[in-house]
Coordinates of C-alpha atoms in Angstrom, one line a residue:
M1 CA 0.0 0.0 0.0
M2 CA 1.2 3.5 -0.8
L3 CA 0.3 4.5 2.8
F4 CA 3.2 2.6 4.3
N5 CA 5.8 4.3 2.2
E6 CA 5.1 7.8 3.6
P7 CA 6.5 9.5 6.7
W8 CA 3.9 10.7 9.2
Y9 CA 5.6 11.6 12.5
L10 CA 5.9 15.3 11.9
S11 CA 2.3 15.4 10.5
I12 CA 0.9 13.6 13.6
S13 CA 2.8 16.0 15.9
L14 CA 1.3 19.0 14.1
F15 CA -2.1 17.2 14.4
E16 CA -1.7 16.8 18.1
R17 CA -0.7 20.4 18.7
T18 CA -3.6 21.7 16.7
L19 CA -6.1 19.4 18.3
A20 CA -5.0 20.5 21.7
C21 CA -5.6 24.1 20.7
I22 CA -9.1 23.3 19.5
N23 CA -9.9 21.6 22.8
L24 CA -8.5 24.6 24.7
A25 CA -10.7 27.0 22.6
A26 CA -13.8 24.8 23.2
F27 CA -13.3 24.7 27.0
L28 CA -12.7 28.5 27.1
S29 CA -15.8 29.1 25.1
S30 CA -18.0 27.0 27.3
L31 CA -16.3 28.5 30.4
S32 CA -17.8 31.9 29.5
Q33 CA -21.4 30.6 29.2
W34 CA -22.1 27.5 31.3
R35 CA -23.5 29.2 34.3
G36 CA -26.3 30.8 32.4
Q37 CA -27.0 27.5 30.5
I38 CA -26.5 24.6 32.8
G39 CA -25.6 26.2 36.1
S40 CA -27.9 25.7 39.2
T41 CA -29.6 29.0 38.4
G42 CA -29.3 28.7 34.6
I43 CA -31.9 28.0 31.9
L44 CA -31.5 24.2 32.1
P45 CA -29.6 23.2 35.3
A46 CA -27.5 20.0 34.9
S47 CA -28.8 18.8 38.2
G48 CA -32.3 18.2 36.7
F49 CA -31.0 15.9 34.0
V50 CA -28.7 14.0 36.3
R51 CA -31.4 13.4 38.8
H52 CA -33.7 12.1 36.1
W53 CA -31.0 9.8 34.8
K54 CA -30.3 8.4 38.2
E55 CA -34.0 7.7 38.7
R56 CA -34.0 5.7 35.5
K57 CA -30.7 4.0 36.6
L58 CA -28.9 5.0 33.4
T59 CA -25.1 4.1 33.3
F60 CA -22.1 6.2 32.2
F61 CA -22.0 4.5 28.9
Q62 CA -25.6 5.5 28.2
R63 CA -25.1 9.1 29.4
P64 CA -21.3 9.6 29.3
T65 CA -20.9 12.3 31.9
L66 CA -18.9 12.4 35.1
C67 CA -21.8 14.3 36.7
L68 CA -23.7 11.1 36.8
I69 CA -20.9 9.5 38.8
I70 CA -19.3 12.2 40.9
S71 CA -21.4 15.4 41.2
D72 CA -23.7 17.8 39.4
S73 CA -22.8 20.9 41.5
D74 CA -21.7 24.2 40.0
N75 CA -18.2 23.7 41.6
F76 CA -17.8 20.4 39.8
L77 CA -19.0 21.8 36.5
L78 CA -16.4 24.6 36.9
L79 CA -13.8 22.0 37.8
L80 CA -14.5 20.1 34.6
H81 CA -13.7 23.2 32.6
W82 CA -10.4 23.8 34.3
I83 CA -9.3 20.2 34.1
G84 CA -10.1 20.3 30.4
I85 CA -8.1 23.5 30.0
I86 CA -5.1 22.1 31.9
C87 CA -5.2 18.9 29.9
S88 CA -5.3 20.8 26.6
V89 CA -2.3 22.9 27.6
M90 CA -0.4 19.8 28.7
A91 CA -1.3 18.0 25.4
F92 CA 0.0 21.0 23.4
F93 CA 3.4 20.9 25.1
A94 CA 3.5 17.1 25.4
I95 CA 4.3 17.4 29.1
I96 CA 2.8 14.0 29.4
P97 CA 1.7 11.7 26.5
P98 CA -1.0 13.6 24.6
G99 CA -3.2 10.4 24.5
I100 CA -3.4 10.6 28.3
C101 CA -4.2 14.4 28.2
L102 CA -6.9 13.9 25.6
I103 CA -8.6 11.3 27.8
G104 CA -9.1 14.1 30.3
C105 CA -10.3 16.4 27.6
W106 CA -12.8 13.9 26.3
L107 CA -14.1 13.0 29.7
C108 CA -14.6 16.6 30.7
Y109 CA -16.1 17.8 27.4
S110 CA -18.3 14.8 27.0
S111 CA -19.5 15.4 30.6
L112 CA -20.5 19.0 29.6
V113 CA -22.0 18.2 26.3
T114 CA -24.1 15.3 27.7
V115 CA -25.7 17.6 30.4
S116 CA -26.2 20.4 27.8
T117 CA -27.5 18.8 24.7
T118 CA -29.9 21.7 24.2
F119 CA -27.1 24.1 23.8
M120 CA -24.1 21.9 22.9
G121 CA -25.7 19.1 20.9
L122 CA -24.6 20.3 17.5
Q123 CA -22.5 18.5 15.0
M124 CA -19.3 20.5 15.8
H125 CA -19.5 19.4 19.4
S126 CA -19.9 15.7 18.5
N127 CA -17.2 16.0 15.8
L128 CA -14.7 17.2 18.4
L129 CA -15.5 14.4 20.8
E130 CA -15.2 11.8 18.0
T131 CA -11.8 13.2 16.9
D132 CA -10.5 13.1 20.5
M133 CA -11.7 9.6 21.0
L134 CA -10.2 8.3 17.7
Y135 CA -6.8 9.7 18.8
I136 CA -7.2 8.1 22.3
L137 CA -7.9 4.7 20.7
C138 CA -4.9 4.9 18.4
S139 CA -2.4 6.7 20.7
P140 CA -0.9 3.4 22.0
F141 CA 0.1 2.5 18.5
L142 CA 1.1 5.9 17.1
A143 CA 4.9 5.4 17.4
A144 CA 4.9 2.0 15.8
Q145 CA 1.8 2.2 13.6
P146 CA 1.1 5.8 12.6
E147 CA -0.6 4.5 9.4
V148 CA -3.5 3.2 11.5
F149 CA -4.4 6.6 12.8
V150 CA -3.8 8.3 9.4
F151 CA -6.2 5.8 7.8
I152 CA -8.9 6.5 10.4
Q153 CA -8.6 10.2 9.9
W154 CA -9.0 9.7 6.2
S155 CA -12.1 7.7 6.9
L156 CA -13.5 10.4 9.1
L157 CA -12.9 13.1 6.4
F158 CA -14.3 10.8 3.8
R159 CA -17.5 10.3 5.7
I160 CA -17.9 14.0 6.6
M161 CA -17.3 15.4 3.1
L162 CA -18.9 12.7 1.0
G163 CA -21.9 12.6 3.4
G164 CA -22.2 16.3 3.1
A165 CA -22.2 16.2 -0.7
V166 CA -24.6 13.3 -1.0
G167 CA -26.9 14.6 1.8
K168 CA -27.3 17.9 0.0
Y169 CA -28.4 16.1 -3.2
T170 CA -30.7 13.6 -1.6
G171 CA -32.1 15.9 1.2
G172 CA -35.0 17.0 -0.9
D173 CA -34.1 20.7 -1.1
P174 CA -34.5 21.7 -4.8
S175 CA -32.1 24.7 -4.4
W176 CA -29.2 22.2 -4.3
K177 CA -30.3 20.8 -7.6
D178 CA -31.1 24.0 -9.5
G179 CA -27.9 25.8 -8.4
T180 CA -29.6 28.5 -6.2
A181 CA -28.6 27.2 -2.7
M182 CA -25.8 29.7 -2.1
S183 CA -28.1 32.6 -3.0
W184 CA -30.0 31.8 0.1
H185 CA -27.1 30.8 2.3
Y186 CA -25.5 34.2 3.1
W187 CA -28.5 35.9 4.8
T188 CA -30.2 32.8 6.3
Q189 CA -27.2 31.2 7.9
P190 CA -27.1 31.2 11.8
L191 CA -24.7 34.1 12.4
P192 CA -23.7 36.2 9.4
N193 CA -20.6 38.3 9.6
P194 CA -19.6 41.6 7.8
L195 CA -18.6 39.8 4.6
S196 CA -22.0 38.0 4.3
P197 CA -23.9 41.0 2.7
I198 CA -21.0 41.5 0.2
F199 CA -21.2 37.9 -1.0
Y200 CA -25.0 38.0 -0.9
R201 CA -25.2 40.7 -3.5
M202 CA -22.9 38.9 -6.0
P203 CA -24.4 37.9 -9.3
A204 CA -26.6 34.8 -9.4
S205 CA -24.2 33.1 -11.8
I206 CA -21.5 33.3 -9.1
H207 CA -23.9 31.7 -6.6
T208 CA -24.6 28.9 -9.1
I209 CA -20.8 28.3 -9.5
E210 CA -20.5 28.2 -5.7
T211 CA -23.3 25.7 -5.3
Y212 CA -21.9 23.2 -7.8
F213 CA -18.4 23.7 -6.6
T214 CA -19.6 22.5 -3.2
Y215 CA -20.4 19.1 -4.8
V216 CA -17.0 19.0 -6.6
S217 CA -15.0 19.9 -3.5
E218 CA -16.8 17.7 -1.1
G219 CA -17.6 14.7 -3.4
I220 CA -14.4 14.4 -5.5
G221 CA -12.2 15.6 -2.6
A222 CA -13.6 12.8 -0.4
I223 CA -12.9 10.1 -3.0
L224 CA -9.3 11.4 -3.4
C225 CA -8.6 11.0 0.3
Y226 CA -7.3 7.4 -0.3
T227 CA -5.0 8.2 -3.2
P228 CA -1.2 8.6 -3.2
Q229 CA 0.2 11.9 -2.0
I230 CA 0.9 13.1 -5.6
I231 CA -2.9 13.2 -6.1
R232 CA -4.1 13.5 -2.5
W233 CA -3.0 17.1 -2.2
I234 CA -5.9 18.0 -4.6
S235 CA -8.3 16.8 -1.9
F236 CA -6.6 19.0 0.6
V237 CA -6.9 22.0 -1.7
F238 CA -10.6 21.3 -2.4
F239 CA -11.4 21.0 1.3
L240 CA -9.4 24.2 2.1
L241 CA -11.2 26.2 -0.5
I242 CA -14.7 25.2 0.6
L243 CA -13.8 25.8 4.3
L244 CA -12.3 29.2 3.6
G245 CA -15.4 30.2 1.6
I246 CA -17.9 29.1 4.2
N247 CA -16.1 30.3 7.3
S248 CA -14.9 33.6 6.0
T249 CA -18.5 34.6 5.3
G250 CA -20.1 33.2 8.5
N251 CA -19.4 32.4 12.1
Y252 CA -19.0 28.6 12.8
A253 CA -17.0 28.4 16.0
H254 CA -14.4 25.6 15.9
L255 CA -16.0 23.8 13.0
A256 CA -13.5 24.9 10.4
P257 CA -10.4 24.8 12.6
L258 CA -11.4 21.2 13.6
T259 CA -11.9 20.1 10.0
L260 CA -8.6 21.7 9.1
T261 CA -7.0 19.8 11.9
E262 CA -8.4 16.5 10.5
M263 CA -7.1 17.6 7.1
I264 CA -3.5 17.8 8.3
L265 CA -3.0 14.1 7.8
L266 CA -3.8 14.4 4.1
L267 CA -0.3 15.7 3.7
N268 CA 2.8 13.7 4.9
D269 CA 5.9 14.9 6.5
N270 CA 7.7 15.8 3.3
V271 CA 5.0 18.2 2.2
W272 CA 4.7 19.9 5.6
R273 CA 8.5 20.4 5.8
T274 CA 8.0 22.4 2.5
L275 CA 4.9 24.3 3.6
I276 CA 6.0 25.3 7.2
P277 CA 8.0 28.5 6.8
F278 CA 9.9 28.6 10.1
Q279 CA 12.5 26.1 11.2
W280 CA 11.7 26.6 14.8
I281 CA 8.2 25.3 14.3
I282 CA 9.6 22.2 12.7
S283 CA 12.0 21.8 15.6
F284 CA 9.2 22.2 18.1
L285 CA 7.1 19.6 16.3
E286 CA 10.0 17.2 16.1
Y287 CA 10.7 17.8 19.8
T288 CA 7.1 17.0 20.8
S289 CA 6.7 14.0 18.5
V290 CA 7.0 10.5 19.8
A291 CA 10.1 8.6 18.8
P292 CA 9.2 5.8 16.4
Y293 CA 9.9 2.2 17.3
S294 CA 9.2 -1.1 15.4
I295 CA 7.3 -4.1 16.5
A296 CA 7.0 -7.6 15.0
W297 CA 4.7 -7.8 12.0
P298 CA 2.0 -10.1 13.6
F299 CA 1.4 -7.4 16.2
K300 CA 1.1 -4.7 13.6
L301 CA -2.1 -6.4 12.5
L302 CA -3.8 -5.9 15.9
P303 CA -4.8 -2.2 15.6
W304 CA -6.0 -2.8 12.0
I305 CA -8.2 -5.7 13.1
F306 CA -9.5 -4.2 16.3
I307 CA -9.7 -0.5 15.6
A308 CA -9.1 0.7 12.0
L309 CA -11.2 -1.8 10.0
P310 CA -14.1 -2.0 12.5
Y311 CA -14.2 1.8 12.6
F312 CA -14.2 2.0 8.8
F313 CA -17.1 -0.3 8.3
I314 CA -19.1 1.1 11.2
S315 CA -18.6 4.6 9.9
L316 CA -20.2 3.5 6.6
V317 CA -23.6 3.1 8.4
P318 CA -24.4 6.8 8.7
L319 CA -22.7 7.5 5.3
L320 CA -24.8 4.9 3.5
G321 CA -27.9 6.4 5.2
T322 CA -27.4 9.6 3.2
F323 CA -27.8 7.7 -0.1
R324 CA -31.4 6.7 1.0
D325 CA -31.0 3.2 -0.7
E326 CA -30.6 4.9 -4.1
N327 CA -28.2 4.0 -6.8
P328 CA -26.2 7.2 -7.4
F329 CA -26.1 6.5 -11.1
S330 CA -29.9 6.8 -11.2
W331 CA -29.7 10.5 -10.2
P332 CA -30.6 12.9 -13.0
I333 CA -27.1 14.5 -12.7
F334 CA -25.7 11.2 -14.1
I335 CA -28.4 9.8 -16.5
R336 CA -28.7 13.3 -18.1
Y337 CA -25.4 12.4 -19.9
S338 CA -25.5 8.6 -20.1
S339 CA -27.5 5.7 -18.8
R340 CA -24.7 3.2 -19.3
P341 CA -23.2 3.4 -15.8
L342 CA -26.7 2.8 -14.4
N343 CA -27.2 -0.2 -16.6
L344 CA -23.8 -1.6 -15.8
T345 CA -24.3 -1.4 -12.1
Q346 CA -27.7 -3.0 -12.3
F347 CA -26.2 -5.8 -14.4
I348 CA -23.4 -6.4 -11.8
Y349 CA -25.8 -6.2 -8.9
Q350 CA -28.1 -8.8 -10.4
H351 CA -25.3 -11.2 -11.4
R352 CA -25.4 -14.4 -9.4
H353 CA -21.6 -14.5 -8.8
F354 CA -21.7 -10.9 -7.4
Q355 CA -24.5 -11.8 -5.1
R356 CA -22.9 -14.9 -3.9
F357 CA -19.3 -13.8 -3.4
F358 CA -19.8 -10.1 -2.6
L359 CA -23.4 -9.2 -1.7
I360 CA -24.0 -11.9 0.9
P361 CA -20.7 -11.2 2.8
W362 CA -21.3 -7.5 2.5
N363 CA -24.8 -7.7 4.0
Y364 CA -23.3 -9.8 6.9
I365 CA -20.6 -7.1 7.5
M366 CA -23.1 -4.3 7.4
N367 CA -25.5 -6.0 9.8
W368 CA -22.6 -6.4 12.2
S369 CA -21.7 -2.7 11.6
E370 CA -25.2 -1.5 12.3
N371 CA -25.2 -3.4 15.6
G372 CA -21.8 -1.8 16.4
H373 CA -23.1 1.6 15.4
D374 CA -26.0 1.3 17.8
L375 CA -23.6 0.2 20.5
I376 CA -21.1 3.1 20.2
S377 CA -23.4 5.9 19.2
P378 CA -23.9 7.1 22.9
I379 CA -20.2 8.0 23.1
R380 CA -20.6 10.0 19.8
L381 CA -18.5 7.9 17.6
C382 CA -19.4 7.5 13.9
G383 CA -21.9 10.3 13.9
R384 CA -23.8 11.5 10.8
Y385 CA -22.5 14.8 9.6
V386 CA -24.5 16.5 6.9
K387 CA -24.2 20.3 6.9
F388 CA -26.6 22.7 5.1
A389 CA -28.7 19.9 3.5
H390 CA -31.7 22.2 3.7
M391 CA -31.4 25.9 2.9
T392 CA -33.7 28.1 4.9
K393 CA -35.8 30.3 2.5
R394 CA -36.7 32.8 5.2
R395 CA -35.1 34.4 8.2
W396 CA -37.3 34.8 11.2
E397 CA -35.7 36.1 14.3
I398 CA -36.9 36.1 17.9
I399 CA -36.8 39.6 19.4
I400 CA -37.4 39.9 23.2
E401 CA -38.9 43.1 24.7
G402 CA -39.4 44.1 28.3
S403 CA -41.7 46.6 29.9
E404 CA -42.4 48.2 33.3
D405 CA -46.0 49.2 32.7
G406 CA -47.1 46.9 29.8
T407 CA -47.3 50.0 27.5
N408 CA -43.8 51.1 26.8
W409 CA -41.6 48.3 25.5
Y410 CA -37.8 48.1 25.2
E411 CA -35.9 45.7 23.1
Y412 CA -33.2 43.3 24.5
D413 CA -30.1 43.0 22.3
F414 CA -28.0 39.9 21.6
K415 CA -24.3 39.6 21.3
Y416 CA -24.1 37.9 18.0
K417 CA -27.4 36.9 16.5
P418 CA -29.3 39.5 14.4
S419 CA -31.4 41.8 16.6
N420 CA -30.8 45.5 16.6
I421 CA -30.8 46.6 12.9
N422 CA -28.8 49.7 13.7
K423 CA -25.6 47.8 14.7
S424 CA -23.1 46.3 12.3
L425 CA -22.8 42.6 11.8
P426 CA -20.6 41.1 14.5
I427 CA -17.5 39.0 14.3
V428 CA -17.6 36.1 16.7
P429 CA -14.2 35.6 18.5
F430 CA -12.1 32.9 17.0
C431 CA -13.4 29.4 17.9
H432 CA -16.0 30.8 20.2
M433 CA -19.4 29.1 20.1
P434 CA -22.3 31.3 21.3
N435 CA -24.6 28.5 22.1
L436 CA -27.7 30.5 23.0
D437 CA -27.5 32.6 19.8
W438 CA -27.2 29.5 17.7
R439 CA -30.0 27.7 19.5
L440 CA -32.3 30.7 19.0
W441 CA -31.7 30.4 15.2
F442 CA -33.5 27.0 15.1
L443 CA -36.6 28.0 17.0
P444 CA -38.2 30.3 14.3
N445 CA -37.9 27.4 11.8
D446 CA -39.9 25.2 14.2
A447 CA -42.4 28.1 14.8
A448 CA -42.9 28.3 11.0
R449 CA -44.1 24.7 11.1
G450 CA -46.5 25.5 13.9
A451 CA -44.4 24.3 16.9
P452 CA -45.0 26.1 20.2
P453 CA -42.0 27.6 22.1
P454 CA -40.1 24.9 23.9
Q455 CA -40.1 24.7 27.7
W456 CA -36.5 25.9 28.0
F457 CA -37.4 29.2 26.1
N458 CA -40.2 29.9 28.6
I459 CA -37.7 29.3 31.4
F460 CA -35.3 31.7 29.6
L461 CA -37.9 34.4 29.7
Q462 CA -38.6 33.8 33.3
R463 CA -34.9 34.1 34.2
I464 CA -34.9 37.5 32.5
L465 CA -37.9 38.5 34.7
E466 CA -35.9 37.4 37.7
H467 CA -32.9 39.5 36.6
N468 CA -30.7 36.4 36.7
Q469 CA -27.2 37.7 36.1
S470 CA -25.8 34.4 34.8
V471 CA -28.5 34.3 32.1
L472 CA -28.3 38.1 31.4
S473 CA -24.6 37.7 30.7
L474 CA -25.5 35.6 27.7
L475 CA -27.2 38.6 26.1
G476 CA -25.8 41.8 24.7
P477 CA -26.1 45.3 26.3
L478 CA -29.3 45.5 28.4
P479 CA -31.9 48.3 27.8
E480 CA -31.0 51.2 30.0
Q481 CA -34.3 50.9 31.9
F482 CA -33.4 47.3 33.0
R483 CA -29.8 47.4 33.8
T484 CA -30.3 47.6 37.6
K485 CA -33.8 46.1 37.9
P486 CA -35.9 43.6 36.0
P487 CA -38.9 44.3 33.8
N488 CA -42.4 43.6 35.0
F489 CA -43.5 42.2 31.7
I490 CA -41.7 40.5 28.9
R491 CA -42.7 39.2 25.5
A492 CA -41.1 37.7 22.4
W493 CA -41.9 38.6 18.8
L494 CA -41.1 37.0 15.5
Y495 CA -39.6 39.3 12.9
D496 CA -38.9 38.6 9.2
Y497 CA -35.3 39.8 8.6
R498 CA -33.8 40.5 5.1
F499 CA -30.6 42.0 3.9
T500 CA -31.3 45.4 2.3
Y501 CA -29.1 44.9 -0.8
K502 CA -31.5 43.1 -3.0
R503 CA -34.8 44.7 -2.3
E504 CA -35.7 44.5 -6.0
Q505 CA -35.9 40.7 -5.6
D506 CA -38.4 40.8 -2.8
S507 CA -42.1 41.1 -3.3
K508 CA -43.7 44.5 -3.7
Q509 CA -45.9 44.0 -0.7
L510 CA -43.0 43.2 1.5
V511 CA -41.0 46.2 0.4
E512 CA -44.0 48.5 0.9
K513 CA -44.4 47.2 4.5
T514 CA -40.8 48.1 5.3
P515 CA -40.5 51.3 7.5
V516 CA -38.7 54.2 5.8
D517 CA -36.2 54.5 8.7
Q518 CA -34.9 51.0 7.9
I519 CA -33.9 51.8 4.4
G520 CA -30.1 51.8 4.1
K521 CA -29.5 49.6 7.1
T522 CA -27.8 46.2 6.9
W523 CA -31.1 44.6 7.7
Y524 CA -34.7 45.5 7.3
R525 CA -37.4 43.7 9.2
N526 CA -41.1 43.3 9.5
R527 CA -43.0 41.9 12.4
V528 CA -44.6 38.5 11.8
G529 CA -46.4 37.8 15.1
I530 CA -46.1 37.1 18.7
Y531 CA -44.0 34.1 19.6
A532 CA -44.4 34.0 23.4
K533 CA -47.1 35.8 25.1
A534 CA -46.4 38.6 27.6
N535 CA -45.4 37.4 31.0
S536 CA -45.4 39.1 34.4
K537 CA -43.0 38.2 37.1
N538 CA -46.0 38.1 39.5
E539 CA -47.6 35.3 37.5

């Protein structure tokens, strides 16, 4: 195999240092928010979940959090953050073996994510946990068998990227087939940044190119993951371009840096020695890398048999689910040009020798893989990653107002999500994940389908009425009237938000309803209706 002829120790050392930085950023981001989210006086206290799980006698493997074993107090939640931070720093400098440090990172971050699935249950959180766990599993063999870990990282990238491309095509959103998906993306994404309006007003032909390039970069790039280095660098470039495009025009926390970390192992040591400009960086990576050693060849098979190959086949379960049991060559994008590939695959599939010698063993392997997937899914291994499969065709935002007398209402601002149309679009600090702002992006989509506000949102409003400081810290600057005292009444409205640059594309009725004082702003908005009824702190 071409894999065995490539040097990987410098690449793996760079991977370790970068993964440690991502973990550090994730813990620091959570450290600034957890009290208002899962603290004892937060929106959804962790103690409530833990108490419920204990009553149901759930185990750590079913709910992988140390809060279930040790404590669910605020002091312990704070301790989890600091242990994670210390372990991340120690992993970066390789003070002790990074595999041991990342065990601490995984235990602490999994503990926090498990008790905060409402706020930390997104793909990027699961992806970090999976990447940590894969390294932990392979760390005992890295010095002797770096190829095992490299193969597993290729398999992870293959599943993420190919699953993303296929999921977009099979997800049922026509905008991914007619080339208009990216014309919606820039103003309907969760947290636009200052570049979003600029890209939004680009010509429709550019958006069409962007849409179809997404298929090329994710689909073809995924297939090229398993090729020799002389070809595999194309995969790296494809992934890099799509990540830079998405993350320079939006705010996605540690999603892009984590994917870039996973991409490091697409390039071997020889390439990185050429790309890294400073010799002191190479010296540091060499100093923190593990010295290679050799083992007898029978023992080299053990990590392949017990880790690499089982992971590869189990990871195919969520990937194959994105195909929806369809033959890709039956898709219009292929039969538009020729039906021969479809006829050939149908002939092969129906041939008795294929069914006897391939299909029957394959079905046996996949049945085993499905059982394995069900077994390890609670620890967030082999998750299903499909990003932007459905483009939102509207942007409804929840705007919260408070009042002292029920007559004069004052709007609460948010740190990062669109709210006040007079302020410029924010830039979220690097790798910071504003969980509340992200979660509030999903609720209007549910409201458009007729879903009532979830219970946690009503608790959130009640915390504002109580003037809960940990919850208020999750918001932006408070209205001047409520900086020292809480409101007596509070309500939440739904507004329809639009960028102002393409008013000519909106309906005449919508434009006529727009207040004159909003013209020229980054956003203009129109009230849709009440989302949560007015509340009084005396109720």
